[in-house]
Amino acid sequence: MKRKTLILSLTVIVFTLATLCGVLAGCSDIKTLFDVNATNLADYANFSYSNGDNKINFSLKASGEAWVRISWDSAVAFNEIFLYENGNNVQNFEVYVNDNLVSSEYGIGKMRNVYLGYTTATSVTIKILSSSGTYKLTDIGIYNLPRNRDFHSTAFVRLNENGDPFDGVNLSQIKNYTDYIIYPLVYFDSEGNLNANGKELSEITRKIRSFNYTAKIHLMILPESDEDTSENDVRHSAFKDYADALADNVANLLKSSGFDGAVFGFDFDFGENLFDYGSYNDFIEILRGKIMSPYEIGVFIRPDAKMFNKQSKKLIDNFYVQTPNLDDNTQSSFYNTVCQTLEKLKDSDLPKSKTYLTVPFYSYDKESETLYKYCDYAADLGKFGYKVTVGETEVPFNGYSFVRDMAAFCYDYGIAGTVSVCPHYDTTDELSLAAAIKEAVS
């Protein structure tokens, strides 16, 4: 096993993005929000259960290991399975197609999808391996869902601030994304002035387009704090009192450097109020007037953020939404990470067609402030693994199948795309998380 690595290289993520994630407890219900517009092949199947029952409908209640076999008289074609649980007690389960193991997963909760790609079969078996007490699966959906729309796969790339920006960055790991967010090379002060090297930024856009000509490249612009002034105070001052100056400087920088848009993060740990929200919305409107389409405005927010008014939601092009496992992967079940995030998005009335969910390519233990890179443990995880043991610590990961299923669910739900945070922690082999995203949406 690799030794755990302290999270030194992610200072900006921790203080700019990850601290924004709060405890998610959605009011909306993901099952009622997600209406699958396709034929459910399970409606025409027979069901055989491990207890000897044979039924014409689906329902599985047990404690511990049990299974249900779904079968058809002739082969059917499908690419995705949806499972629904009353509660959140299932721990491990497996999926078999024609008696061949195709997926091994952790947790179901209200809703859990398993993306298989185009498949033909006469039977599917769902086998529950372990649970925390009695569980009840209430429904199953087996669908052949279309893959016919654009889906953005964005790389959130940290470049070197001193010397060559690409020093230590493996370009082969980021070449196949549709979009990029570059940081932390540009800062603004409390009077709206930018600290940036325009020549260096131009070279960055040129180099990225040399291997990905069609990609959109966005620039993360961060508040610059010092010993006397917090990032939050800088942001408030610039947005409230120097909005025009900051917007002018951003517009000029985008035009001179070749970036396609600007991205701002918002920190929620300092008690913002309605007056702060007003200045945020005013700034968005001013910025939109300075950087007209096709330049884009992006914001990093948490899913329960409600500071933007209707006008700002129209003017903002991209909402990058932090999932709770961005800064703490100790409870990264599919339901906690994906479903509750989407429930919160609905309650916040954010347009899902402009929304992106973050996918950390690492595991972060918030309590010990320790980061574990996916690439160091991918071989141990394999395609179906979700945790490894490092010393005496069990470290959970968003592994290949988790990321594949998450991307597929976002695609089906209508989300604009995903944001891979620290894509340079990926592998370049068959366990690549970027490849998992691509598999789910193509």
Coordinates of C-alpha atoms in Angstrom, one line a residue:
M1 CA 0.0 0.0 0.0
K2 CA 1.1 3.6 -0.6
R3 CA 1.6 5.8 2.3
K4 CA -1.1 8.3 2.9
T5 CA -0.4 11.8 1.6
L6 CA -1.2 14.9 3.5
I7 CA -3.4 17.4 1.7
L8 CA -0.9 20.1 1.0
S9 CA -1.5 20.6 -2.7
L10 CA -5.3 21.1 -2.3
T11 CA -5.3 24.2 0.0
V12 CA -7.3 26.2 -2.5
I13 CA -9.8 23.5 -2.9
V14 CA -10.3 23.0 0.8
F15 CA -10.7 26.7 1.5
T16 CA -12.4 27.8 -1.7
L17 CA -14.6 24.8 -2.5
A18 CA -14.8 22.0 -0.1
T19 CA -15.7 24.0 3.0
L20 CA -18.9 25.0 1.2
C21 CA -20.4 21.5 1.5
G22 CA -22.9 21.2 4.4
V23 CA -25.0 18.4 5.7
L24 CA -27.6 17.6 3.0
A25 CA -31.1 16.6 4.1
G26 CA -33.4 17.1 1.1
C27 CA -37.0 17.9 1.3
S28 CA -37.7 16.7 -2.3
D29 CA -37.8 13.0 -3.0
I30 CA -35.4 11.8 -5.7
K31 CA -37.9 9.1 -6.9
T32 CA -40.6 11.6 -7.5
L33 CA -38.2 14.0 -9.2
F34 CA -36.9 11.4 -11.6
D35 CA -39.4 10.3 -14.2
V36 CA -37.9 7.7 -16.6
N37 CA -39.4 8.1 -20.0
A38 CA -38.9 4.6 -21.3
T39 CA -40.4 1.1 -21.1
N40 CA -39.7 -0.7 -17.9
L41 CA -38.8 -4.2 -19.1
A42 CA -39.3 -5.5 -15.5
D43 CA -43.1 -5.0 -16.1
Y44 CA -43.0 -7.9 -18.5
A45 CA -40.8 -10.2 -16.5
N46 CA -41.1 -13.1 -14.0
F47 CA -39.5 -13.0 -10.6
S48 CA -38.0 -15.9 -8.7
Y49 CA -36.8 -15.5 -5.2
S50 CA -34.2 -17.2 -3.0
N51 CA -36.9 -18.3 -0.6
G52 CA -38.6 -20.3 -3.3
D53 CA -41.3 -17.8 -4.2
N54 CA -42.3 -17.2 -7.8
K55 CA -44.2 -13.9 -8.5
I56 CA -45.2 -11.6 -11.3
N57 CA -44.0 -8.5 -9.3
F58 CA -40.9 -7.2 -7.6
S59 CA -40.4 -6.9 -3.8
L60 CA -37.6 -8.2 -1.7
K61 CA -37.6 -8.1 2.1
A62 CA -35.0 -10.0 4.1
S63 CA -32.1 -9.7 6.5
G64 CA -28.7 -10.6 5.2
E65 CA -28.1 -12.5 2.0
A66 CA -31.0 -13.0 -0.5
W67 CA -31.6 -12.7 -4.2
V68 CA -34.2 -12.2 -6.8
R69 CA -34.0 -13.4 -10.4
I70 CA -35.8 -11.4 -13.1
S71 CA -36.3 -13.4 -16.4
W72 CA -38.0 -13.2 -19.8
D73 CA -39.1 -15.8 -22.3
S74 CA -36.9 -14.2 -24.9
A75 CA -33.9 -11.9 -24.8
V76 CA -34.4 -8.2 -24.1
A77 CA -32.1 -5.2 -24.7
F78 CA -31.2 -2.8 -21.9
N79 CA -28.4 -0.6 -20.6
E80 CA -29.4 0.4 -17.1
I81 CA -31.0 -0.9 -13.9
F82 CA -32.6 1.2 -11.2
L83 CA -33.2 -0.2 -7.7
Y84 CA -35.4 1.4 -5.0
E85 CA -35.2 0.7 -1.2
N86 CA -37.4 1.6 1.6
G87 CA -34.7 2.9 3.9
N88 CA -31.0 2.7 3.6
N89 CA -30.0 -0.7 5.0
V90 CA -28.5 -2.6 2.1
Q91 CA -24.7 -2.6 2.3
N92 CA -23.4 -4.8 -0.5
F93 CA -25.1 -6.2 -3.6
E94 CA -24.2 -7.8 -6.9
V95 CA -25.8 -7.8 -10.3
Y96 CA -25.7 -10.8 -12.6
V97 CA -26.7 -10.9 -16.3
N98 CA -27.3 -14.4 -17.6
D99 CA -25.7 -15.7 -14.5
N100 CA -22.5 -13.7 -15.1
L101 CA -21.3 -11.2 -12.5
V102 CA -21.4 -7.7 -14.1
S103 CA -21.4 -5.4 -11.1
S104 CA -20.7 -5.3 -7.4
E105 CA -21.9 -2.3 -5.5
Y106 CA -22.3 -0.6 -2.1
G107 CA -25.6 0.7 -0.8
I108 CA -28.9 1.4 -2.5
G109 CA -31.0 3.9 -0.5
K110 CA -34.0 5.5 -2.0
M111 CA -32.6 5.0 -5.5
R112 CA -29.5 3.4 -7.0
N113 CA -28.7 2.9 -10.7
V114 CA -26.3 0.4 -12.2
Y115 CA -25.1 1.3 -15.7
L116 CA -24.2 -1.7 -17.9
G117 CA -23.9 -0.4 -21.4
Y118 CA -25.9 -2.0 -24.2
T119 CA -26.8 -5.5 -23.0
T120 CA -29.1 -8.3 -24.2
A121 CA -30.2 -11.0 -21.8
T122 CA -32.9 -13.4 -20.7
S123 CA -32.2 -12.9 -17.0
V124 CA -30.9 -10.5 -14.4
T125 CA -30.2 -11.4 -10.8
I126 CA -29.9 -9.0 -7.9
K127 CA -28.1 -10.5 -5.0
I128 CA -27.9 -8.8 -1.6
L129 CA -24.8 -9.9 0.2
S130 CA -25.0 -7.9 3.4
S131 CA -27.2 -5.4 5.3
S132 CA -27.5 -3.5 8.5
G133 CA -30.7 -5.2 9.7
T134 CA -33.8 -5.9 7.7
Y135 CA -34.1 -4.2 4.3
K136 CA -36.9 -3.9 1.8
L137 CA -36.4 -3.4 -2.0
T138 CA -39.7 -1.9 -3.3
D139 CA -39.2 -1.6 -7.0
I140 CA -36.8 -2.2 -9.9
G141 CA -36.5 -0.6 -13.3
I142 CA -34.7 -2.1 -16.3
Y143 CA -34.4 0.3 -19.2
N144 CA -32.7 0.9 -22.5
L145 CA -32.1 4.6 -22.1
P146 CA -30.9 6.9 -25.0
R147 CA -27.5 8.4 -25.2
N148 CA -28.1 11.2 -27.7
R149 CA -27.4 14.5 -26.0
D150 CA -24.3 16.6 -25.2
F151 CA -22.8 15.9 -21.8
H152 CA -19.9 18.0 -20.5
S153 CA -17.0 16.3 -18.7
T154 CA -15.0 19.1 -17.1
A155 CA -11.5 18.8 -15.6
F156 CA -10.8 21.0 -12.6
V157 CA -7.0 21.4 -13.1
R158 CA -4.6 22.9 -10.6
L159 CA -1.5 24.3 -12.4
N160 CA 1.8 25.3 -10.9
E161 CA 1.9 28.9 -9.6
N162 CA 5.7 29.2 -9.8
G163 CA 7.6 28.6 -13.0
D164 CA 6.2 26.3 -15.7
P165 CA 2.4 26.1 -15.1
F166 CA 2.3 22.6 -16.5
D167 CA 5.2 21.3 -14.4
G168 CA 4.1 18.1 -12.8
V169 CA 0.9 17.9 -14.8
N170 CA 0.5 14.8 -16.9
L171 CA -1.3 16.1 -20.0
S172 CA -2.3 12.6 -21.1
Q173 CA -4.6 12.5 -18.1
I174 CA -6.6 15.6 -19.1
K175 CA -6.6 15.5 -22.9
N176 CA -10.0 13.9 -23.4
Y177 CA -12.3 16.3 -21.4
T178 CA -14.8 18.6 -23.1
D179 CA -14.2 21.6 -20.7
Y180 CA -11.5 22.8 -18.3
I181 CA -11.4 25.0 -15.2
I182 CA -7.9 26.3 -14.6
Y183 CA -6.8 27.6 -11.2
P184 CA -5.2 29.1 -9.0
L185 CA -3.4 31.6 -11.2
V186 CA -5.6 34.6 -10.9
Y187 CA -6.6 36.5 -7.8
F188 CA -8.6 39.7 -7.1
D189 CA -8.2 42.2 -4.3
S190 CA -10.8 44.1 -2.3
E191 CA -10.8 46.9 -4.9
G192 CA -11.3 44.7 -7.9
N193 CA -7.7 44.6 -9.2
L194 CA -6.5 41.4 -10.7
N195 CA -3.1 39.7 -9.9
A196 CA -2.5 37.8 -13.2
N197 CA 0.1 37.2 -15.8
G198 CA -1.7 37.7 -19.1
K199 CA 1.2 36.3 -21.2
E200 CA 1.3 33.1 -19.1
L201 CA -2.5 32.7 -19.3
S202 CA -2.4 33.0 -23.1
E203 CA 0.2 30.3 -23.3
I204 CA -1.9 28.0 -21.2
T205 CA -5.0 28.3 -23.5
R206 CA -2.7 27.8 -26.5
K207 CA -1.2 24.6 -25.1
I208 CA -4.5 23.1 -24.1
R209 CA -6.0 23.8 -27.5
S210 CA -3.0 22.2 -29.1
F211 CA -4.3 18.8 -27.9
N212 CA -8.0 19.6 -27.5
Y213 CA -9.0 22.3 -30.0
T214 CA -12.8 22.2 -29.3
A215 CA -12.6 22.4 -25.5
K216 CA -13.9 25.3 -23.5
I217 CA -11.4 26.7 -21.0
H218 CA -12.6 28.6 -18.0
L219 CA -10.5 30.6 -15.5
M220 CA -11.1 30.3 -11.8
I221 CA -10.7 33.8 -10.2
L222 CA -10.1 33.8 -6.5
P223 CA -10.2 36.4 -3.7
E224 CA -6.7 37.2 -2.4
S225 CA -6.5 37.4 1.4
D226 CA -3.7 38.5 3.7
E227 CA -3.0 38.5 7.4
D228 CA -5.5 41.4 8.0
T229 CA -8.2 40.5 5.5
S230 CA -10.1 37.3 4.9
E231 CA -11.1 35.9 1.5
N232 CA -14.7 36.5 2.5
D233 CA -14.0 40.2 3.3
V234 CA -12.2 40.7 0.0
R235 CA -15.0 39.1 -1.9
H236 CA -17.7 41.3 -0.3
S237 CA -15.7 44.5 -0.8
A238 CA -14.9 43.8 -4.4
F239 CA -18.5 42.7 -5.3
K240 CA -20.2 45.5 -3.4
D241 CA -18.0 48.5 -3.8
Y242 CA -15.8 47.8 -6.9
A243 CA -18.1 45.6 -9.0
D244 CA -17.6 47.7 -12.2
A245 CA -13.8 47.7 -11.8
L246 CA -13.6 44.0 -11.2
A247 CA -16.0 43.2 -14.1
D248 CA -13.9 45.4 -16.4
N249 CA -10.7 43.7 -15.4
V250 CA -12.1 40.2 -15.8
A251 CA -13.5 41.1 -19.3
N252 CA -10.2 42.5 -20.4
L253 CA -8.3 39.5 -19.1
L254 CA -10.6 37.0 -20.9
K255 CA -10.3 38.8 -24.2
S256 CA -6.5 39.1 -24.0
S257 CA -5.8 35.5 -22.8
G258 CA -8.2 33.4 -24.9
F259 CA -10.2 31.9 -22.0
D260 CA -13.9 31.2 -22.6
G261 CA -15.2 32.2 -19.3
A262 CA -14.7 33.2 -15.6
V263 CA -15.6 31.1 -12.6
F264 CA -16.1 32.5 -9.0
G265 CA -16.4 30.6 -5.8
F266 CA -18.6 31.6 -2.8
D267 CA -17.7 30.9 0.8
F268 CA -20.7 30.2 3.1
D269 CA -19.0 29.9 6.5
F270 CA -19.1 33.5 7.5
G271 CA -22.8 34.3 8.0
E272 CA -23.8 35.9 4.7
N273 CA -27.1 37.7 4.8
L274 CA -29.6 39.1 2.4
F275 CA -27.5 42.3 1.9
D276 CA -24.5 40.1 0.8
Y277 CA -26.8 38.2 -1.6
G278 CA -27.9 41.5 -3.1
S279 CA -24.3 42.5 -3.9
Y280 CA -23.7 39.0 -5.4
N281 CA -26.6 39.4 -7.7
D282 CA -25.7 42.9 -8.7
F283 CA -22.2 41.8 -9.5
I284 CA -23.4 38.9 -11.7
E285 CA -25.6 41.4 -13.7
I286 CA -22.7 43.9 -14.1
L287 CA -20.3 41.1 -15.1
R288 CA -22.8 39.8 -17.7
G289 CA -23.0 43.2 -19.2
K290 CA -19.2 43.2 -19.6
I291 CA -18.7 39.7 -20.9
M292 CA -21.4 39.0 -23.4
S293 CA -22.0 35.5 -24.9
P294 CA -20.1 33.4 -26.0
Y295 CA -18.1 34.2 -22.9
E296 CA -19.5 32.3 -19.9
I297 CA -20.0 33.0 -16.2
G298 CA -19.6 30.1 -13.8
V299 CA -20.1 29.8 -10.0
F300 CA -19.0 27.2 -7.5
I301 CA -21.8 26.6 -5.0
R302 CA -23.3 24.0 -2.7
P303 CA -26.6 22.5 -3.7
D304 CA -28.6 24.2 -1.0
A305 CA -27.3 27.7 -1.9
K306 CA -30.2 30.1 -2.4
M307 CA -28.4 33.5 -2.8
F308 CA -29.0 33.9 -6.5
N309 CA -32.3 35.5 -7.7
K310 CA -34.2 34.5 -10.9
Q311 CA -32.3 37.1 -13.0
S312 CA -28.9 35.8 -11.9
K313 CA -29.9 32.2 -12.6
K314 CA -30.7 33.3 -16.2
L315 CA -27.4 35.2 -16.5
I316 CA -25.1 32.5 -15.1
D317 CA -24.1 29.8 -17.6
N318 CA -22.6 27.2 -15.3
F319 CA -23.4 26.1 -11.8
Y320 CA -20.7 23.9 -10.4
V321 CA -22.2 22.1 -7.5
Q322 CA -20.1 20.5 -4.7
T323 CA -21.1 17.1 -3.7
P324 CA -20.6 16.3 0.0
N325 CA -17.7 13.9 -0.6
L326 CA -15.5 16.7 -2.0
D327 CA -14.1 17.4 1.4
D328 CA -15.1 14.3 3.4
N329 CA -15.4 10.9 1.8
T330 CA -16.2 9.0 4.9
Q331 CA -19.9 8.8 4.1
S332 CA -19.9 8.8 0.3
S333 CA -22.8 6.4 -0.4
F334 CA -24.6 6.9 -3.7
Y335 CA -27.7 8.2 -2.0
N336 CA -25.8 10.7 0.3
T337 CA -23.6 11.9 -2.6
V338 CA -25.8 11.9 -5.6
C339 CA -29.5 11.6 -4.7
Q340 CA -29.5 14.1 -1.9
T341 CA -27.5 16.6 -3.9
L342 CA -30.1 16.4 -6.7
E343 CA -32.9 16.7 -4.1
K344 CA -31.3 19.9 -2.8
L345 CA -30.9 21.3 -6.3
K346 CA -34.6 21.0 -6.9
D347 CA -35.3 22.8 -3.6
S348 CA -32.9 25.5 -4.6
D349 CA -34.6 25.8 -8.0
L350 CA -31.3 25.7 -9.8
P351 CA -31.6 24.9 -13.5
K352 CA -30.3 21.3 -14.0
S353 CA -29.5 22.0 -17.6
K354 CA -26.7 24.4 -16.4
T355 CA -25.6 22.3 -13.4
Y356 CA -22.5 20.1 -13.0
L357 CA -21.8 17.8 -10.1
T358 CA -18.2 17.4 -8.7
V359 CA -16.4 14.0 -8.7
P360 CA -13.3 14.0 -6.5
F361 CA -10.5 11.7 -7.9
Y362 CA -9.3 11.2 -4.4
S363 CA -10.5 10.2 -0.9
Y364 CA -10.2 12.9 1.8
D365 CA -10.4 12.2 5.5
K366 CA -11.5 15.5 7.0
E367 CA -10.8 14.5 10.6
S368 CA -7.1 13.7 9.9
E369 CA -6.8 16.1 7.0
T370 CA -5.3 13.3 4.9
L371 CA -5.7 12.9 1.2
Y372 CA -5.5 9.5 -0.7
K373 CA -5.0 9.7 -4.4
Y374 CA -7.1 7.4 -6.5
C375 CA -4.2 6.4 -8.8
D376 CA -2.3 5.0 -5.8
Y377 CA -5.1 2.6 -4.9
A378 CA -6.9 1.9 -8.2
A379 CA -5.3 -1.5 -8.7
D380 CA -6.5 -2.6 -5.2
L381 CA -10.0 -1.3 -5.9
G382 CA -10.5 -2.8 -9.3
K383 CA -13.6 -1.9 -11.2
F384 CA -16.0 -2.7 -8.3
G385 CA -14.1 -1.8 -5.2
Y386 CA -15.2 1.0 -2.9
K387 CA -12.7 1.0 -0.1
V388 CA -9.1 -0.1 0.8
T389 CA -7.3 -0.6 4.0
V390 CA -4.3 1.7 4.7
G391 CA -2.6 0.7 7.8
E392 CA -5.4 0.4 10.3
T393 CA -7.7 2.8 8.4
E394 CA -10.4 1.9 6.0
V395 CA -10.4 4.4 3.2
P396 CA -13.6 4.7 1.0
F397 CA -13.3 5.8 -2.6
N398 CA -15.5 6.8 -5.5
G399 CA -14.3 3.8 -7.6
Y400 CA -14.8 3.0 -11.3
S401 CA -18.3 1.6 -11.0
F402 CA -19.5 4.4 -8.6
V403 CA -18.2 7.1 -11.0
R404 CA -19.7 5.4 -14.0
D405 CA -23.1 5.0 -12.4
M406 CA -23.0 8.6 -11.0
A407 CA -22.3 10.0 -14.5
A408 CA -25.0 7.8 -16.1
F409 CA -27.5 9.0 -13.5
C410 CA -26.6 12.7 -14.0
Y411 CA -27.0 12.1 -17.8
D412 CA -30.4 10.5 -17.4
Y413 CA -31.6 13.1 -14.9
G414 CA -30.7 16.0 -17.3
I415 CA -27.6 17.4 -15.5
A416 CA -25.3 19.3 -17.8
G417 CA -22.2 17.3 -16.8
T418 CA -19.6 16.4 -14.2
V419 CA -16.5 18.2 -12.8
S420 CA -13.5 15.9 -12.2
V421 CA -11.6 17.5 -9.3
C422 CA -7.9 16.6 -9.4
P423 CA -8.0 14.7 -12.6
H424 CA -4.3 14.3 -12.4
Y425 CA -4.9 11.7 -9.7
D426 CA -6.5 9.4 -12.3
T427 CA -5.0 6.4 -14.0
T428 CA -4.4 6.0 -17.7
D429 CA -5.4 2.3 -17.9
E430 CA -8.7 0.5 -17.9
L431 CA -9.5 1.7 -14.4
S432 CA -9.4 5.4 -15.5
L433 CA -12.3 7.4 -13.9
A434 CA -12.3 9.7 -16.9
A435 CA -13.0 6.6 -19.0
A436 CA -15.8 5.6 -16.6
I437 CA -17.5 8.9 -17.2
K438 CA -17.1 8.5 -20.9
E439 CA -18.5 4.9 -20.8
A440 CA -21.6 6.1 -19.0
V441 CA -22.6 8.8 -21.5
S442 CA -21.6 7.5 -24.9

